Short mmCIF file of C-alpha atoms in Angstrom, two decimals:
data_model
loop_
_atom_site.label_atom_id
_atom_site.label_comp_id
_atom_site.label_asym_id
_atom_site.label_seq_id
_atom_site.Cartn_x
_atom_site.Cartn_y
_atom_site.Cartn_z
CA LYS W 30 19.40 -31.77 6.67
CA GLN W 31 18.05 -31.19 3.16
CA TRP W 32 14.42 -31.15 4.37
CA TYR W 33 15.18 -28.51 7.15
CA GLN W 34 16.99 -26.28 4.66
CA ARG W 35 13.99 -26.40 2.22
CA ARG W 36 11.59 -25.78 5.04
CA VAL W 37 13.49 -22.76 6.16
CA ALA W 38 13.83 -21.44 2.52
CA ILE W 39 9.98 -21.56 2.09
CA THR W 40 9.13 -20.03 5.52
CA ALA W 41 11.49 -17.16 4.81
CA GLY W 42 10.46 -17.22 1.15
CA ASP W 43 9.31 -14.12 -0.83
CA ILE W 44 6.12 -12.56 -0.06
CA SER W 45 4.10 -11.55 -3.18
CA ILE W 46 1.00 -9.88 -4.25
CA LYS W 47 -1.59 -12.63 -4.93
CA LYS W 48 -4.22 -10.21 -6.02
CA LEU W 49 -5.45 -6.64 -5.95
CA CYS W 50 -9.03 -5.99 -5.41
CA LEU W 51 -10.42 -2.64 -6.80
CA ASN W 52 -13.79 -1.46 -5.67
CA ILE W 53 -15.99 1.55 -6.49
CA CYS W 54 -19.27 1.87 -4.39
CA VAL W 55 -21.69 4.37 -5.72
CA GLY W 56 -24.65 3.61 -3.62
CA GLU W 57 -27.09 3.52 -6.42
CA SER W 58 -27.86 1.74 -9.69
CA GLY W 59 -28.20 3.36 -13.05
CA ASP W 60 -26.05 5.87 -14.98
CA ARG W 61 -23.51 6.67 -12.24
CA LEU W 62 -22.78 2.93 -11.67
CA THR W 63 -22.24 2.29 -15.46
CA ARG W 64 -19.82 5.42 -15.46
CA ALA W 65 -17.95 3.89 -12.43
CA ALA W 66 -17.71 0.61 -14.25
CA LYS W 67 -16.07 2.46 -17.13
CA VAL W 68 -13.48 4.06 -14.99
CA LEU W 69 -12.55 0.52 -13.53
CA GLU W 70 -12.41 -0.95 -17.04
CA GLN W 71 -10.09 1.92 -18.23
CA LEU W 72 -7.81 1.22 -15.14
CA SER W 73 -7.71 -2.51 -15.09
CA GLY W 74 -8.42 -3.50 -18.79
CA GLN W 75 -10.96 -6.03 -17.84
CA GLU W 76 -14.74 -6.00 -17.36
CA PRO W 77 -15.88 -5.34 -13.80
CA CYS W 78 -18.48 -7.21 -11.80
CA PHE W 79 -21.42 -5.56 -10.01
CA SER W 80 -22.44 -6.14 -6.26
CA LYS W 81 -26.06 -5.88 -5.03
CA ALA W 82 -27.47 -4.50 -1.80
CA ARG W 83 -28.06 -7.04 0.86
CA PHE W 84 -31.03 -5.23 2.25
CA THR W 85 -33.18 -2.20 1.84
CA VAL W 86 -31.96 1.03 3.63
CA ARG W 87 -34.67 3.67 3.24
CA SER W 88 -32.51 6.57 4.57
CA PHE W 89 -29.89 5.89 1.83
CA GLY W 90 -32.63 5.39 -0.78
CA ILE W 91 -31.35 1.77 -1.88
CA ARG W 92 -33.52 -1.37 -2.24
CA ARG W 93 -32.52 -5.11 -1.69
CA ASN W 94 -30.89 -6.71 -4.66
CA GLU W 95 -30.24 -3.35 -6.35
CA LYS W 96 -26.85 -3.04 -8.03
CA ILE W 97 -24.92 -0.52 -6.04
CA SER W 98 -21.06 -1.08 -6.48
CA CYS W 99 -18.64 -2.46 -9.12
CA TRP W 100 -15.34 -4.23 -8.48
CA CYS W 101 -12.55 -6.13 -10.08
CA THR W 102 -9.76 -8.47 -9.14
CA VAL W 103 -6.41 -8.00 -10.85
CA ARG W 104 -3.45 -10.30 -10.57
CA GLY W 105 0.17 -10.43 -11.75
CA ALA W 106 2.27 -7.62 -13.24
CA LYS W 107 -0.82 -5.58 -13.87
CA ALA W 108 -1.74 -5.67 -10.08
CA GLU W 109 1.73 -4.41 -9.08
CA GLU W 110 1.48 -1.57 -11.69
CA ILE W 111 -1.82 -0.36 -10.39
CA LEU W 112 -0.88 -0.68 -6.84
CA GLU W 113 2.16 1.42 -7.56
CA ARG W 114 0.02 4.10 -9.08
CA GLY W 115 -2.46 3.99 -6.18
CA LEU W 116 0.45 4.25 -3.65
CA LYS W 117 1.98 7.18 -5.40
CA VAL W 118 -1.26 9.03 -4.73
CA LYS W 119 -1.04 8.34 -1.12
CA GLU W 120 2.67 9.32 -1.32
CA TYR W 121 3.69 5.86 -0.26
CA GLU W 122 2.41 6.77 3.26
CA LEU W 123 -0.08 4.20 5.02
CA TRP W 124 -1.65 4.24 8.51
CA LYS W 125 -0.59 1.15 10.53
CA GLY W 126 -4.41 0.31 10.93
CA CYS W 127 -4.49 -0.49 7.10
CA PHE W 128 -2.94 -3.83 7.66
CA SER W 129 -5.06 -6.81 8.81
CA ASP W 130 -3.81 -9.65 11.07
CA GLU W 131 -3.72 -12.11 8.03
CA GLY W 132 -1.03 -9.73 6.32
CA ASN W 133 -3.38 -8.08 3.86
CA PHE W 134 -3.86 -4.30 3.49
CA GLY W 135 -6.17 -1.78 1.96
CA PHE W 136 -6.63 1.92 1.46
CA GLY W 137 -8.71 4.33 -0.52
CA ILE W 138 -8.25 7.29 -2.74
CA ASP W 139 -10.58 10.21 -3.38
CA GLU W 140 -10.21 10.91 -7.11
CA HIS W 141 -9.46 8.26 -9.70
CA ILE W 142 -7.87 10.95 -12.02
CA ASP W 143 -4.77 11.04 -9.66
CA LEU W 144 -3.94 7.56 -10.98
CA GLY W 145 -3.22 8.97 -14.41
CA ILE W 146 -6.54 8.55 -16.02
CA LYS W 147 -7.59 11.56 -18.23
CA TYR W 148 -10.65 13.34 -16.90
CA ASP W 149 -13.82 13.04 -18.91
CA PRO W 150 -16.57 15.37 -18.00
CA ASN W 151 -19.10 12.75 -19.20
CA ILE W 152 -17.92 10.25 -16.62
CA GLY W 153 -17.15 12.50 -13.55
CA ILE W 154 -14.90 11.74 -10.72
CA TYR W 155 -15.00 8.62 -8.54
CA GLY W 156 -13.12 7.45 -5.33
CA MET W 157 -12.14 3.81 -5.04
CA ASP W 158 -10.82 1.25 -2.63
CA PHE W 159 -7.72 -0.85 -3.05
CA PHE W 160 -7.24 -4.08 -1.20
CA VAL W 161 -4.01 -6.12 -1.51
CA VAL W 162 -3.90 -9.86 -0.58
CA LEU W 163 -0.37 -11.02 0.11
CA GLY W 164 0.94 -14.61 0.06
CA ARG W 165 3.81 -16.93 -0.12
CA PRO W 166 4.56 -19.79 -2.55
CA GLY W 167 2.67 -22.86 -1.23
CA TYR W 168 -0.65 -20.99 -0.47
CA ARG W 169 -2.23 -22.97 -3.11
CA VAL W 170 -2.89 -25.92 -0.84
CA ARG W 171 -5.64 -23.90 0.74
CA TYR W 172 -7.54 -23.28 -2.46
CA ARG W 173 -6.97 -26.31 -4.70
CA ARG W 174 -9.68 -28.86 -5.37
CA ARG W 175 -7.97 -32.06 -4.54
CA ALA W 176 -5.99 -32.68 -1.23
CA LYS W 177 -7.19 -29.39 0.11
CA THR W 178 -5.37 -28.55 3.53
CA ARG W 179 -4.66 -25.57 5.73
CA VAL W 180 -1.62 -23.28 5.68
CA GLY W 181 0.66 -23.66 8.62
CA THR W 182 0.73 -20.77 11.12
CA LYS W 183 4.52 -20.37 10.53
CA HIS W 184 3.87 -20.19 6.83
CA LYS W 185 1.17 -17.54 6.92
CA VAL W 186 1.95 -13.85 6.43
CA THR W 187 1.72 -11.77 9.68
CA ARG W 188 0.78 -8.09 10.02
CA GLU W 189 4.40 -7.29 11.05
CA GLU W 190 5.76 -9.11 7.96
CA ALA W 191 3.38 -7.31 5.56
CA GLN W 192 4.28 -4.04 7.05
CA LYS W 193 8.00 -4.81 6.62
CA TRP W 194 7.43 -6.04 3.17
CA PHE W 195 5.57 -2.75 2.25
CA GLN W 196 8.47 -0.70 3.76
CA SER W 197 11.11 -2.54 1.90
CA LYS W 198 9.39 -3.03 -1.47
CA PHE W 199 7.98 0.56 -1.89
CA ASP W 200 10.17 2.41 0.61
CA GLY W 201 6.75 3.07 2.30
CA ILE W 202 6.13 5.05 5.52
CA LEU W 203 3.92 3.75 8.27
CA THR W 204 1.98 6.41 10.41
CA ASN W 205 0.31 6.18 13.71
CA LYS W 206 -2.23 8.78 12.66
CA LYS W 207 -5.17 8.24 10.32
CA HIS W 208 -5.47 10.94 7.63
#
């Protein structure tokens, strides 16, 4: 009986934010990319990483291995605070298609100054993508080094559970139309 009660408690356990990924894709290297990195550094308080183009696209004017975007991963209370600011910009309203089958969700904003960062004419205005990975206690078994195993299907976060979590935690609204 104890085993069964513990199992139910874990399965119905709290869903939490495992990480928040912030991404600004500039599409070119150089000065614009370094300014976008400054924006991410101001927002997250940590140094962003840079992503390179996988192949050359002549119509976009990018070459293979050229740095074109910057990103950073935020965890813990800082992730919740930044997510709250991002959702405030979206007025706590997300399209149902923003949620993946694995229970993660993402959205984008057009102007970083809406997050409360003061406008600097030397930096300019950048849009950015937010992507939130949700999980339950016990997801570590998938990523640990020793005795790695898979997360059971009943323990995974589904799309419906993620949507319900978003509605209850942030009093969010789910729409059927894409804005």
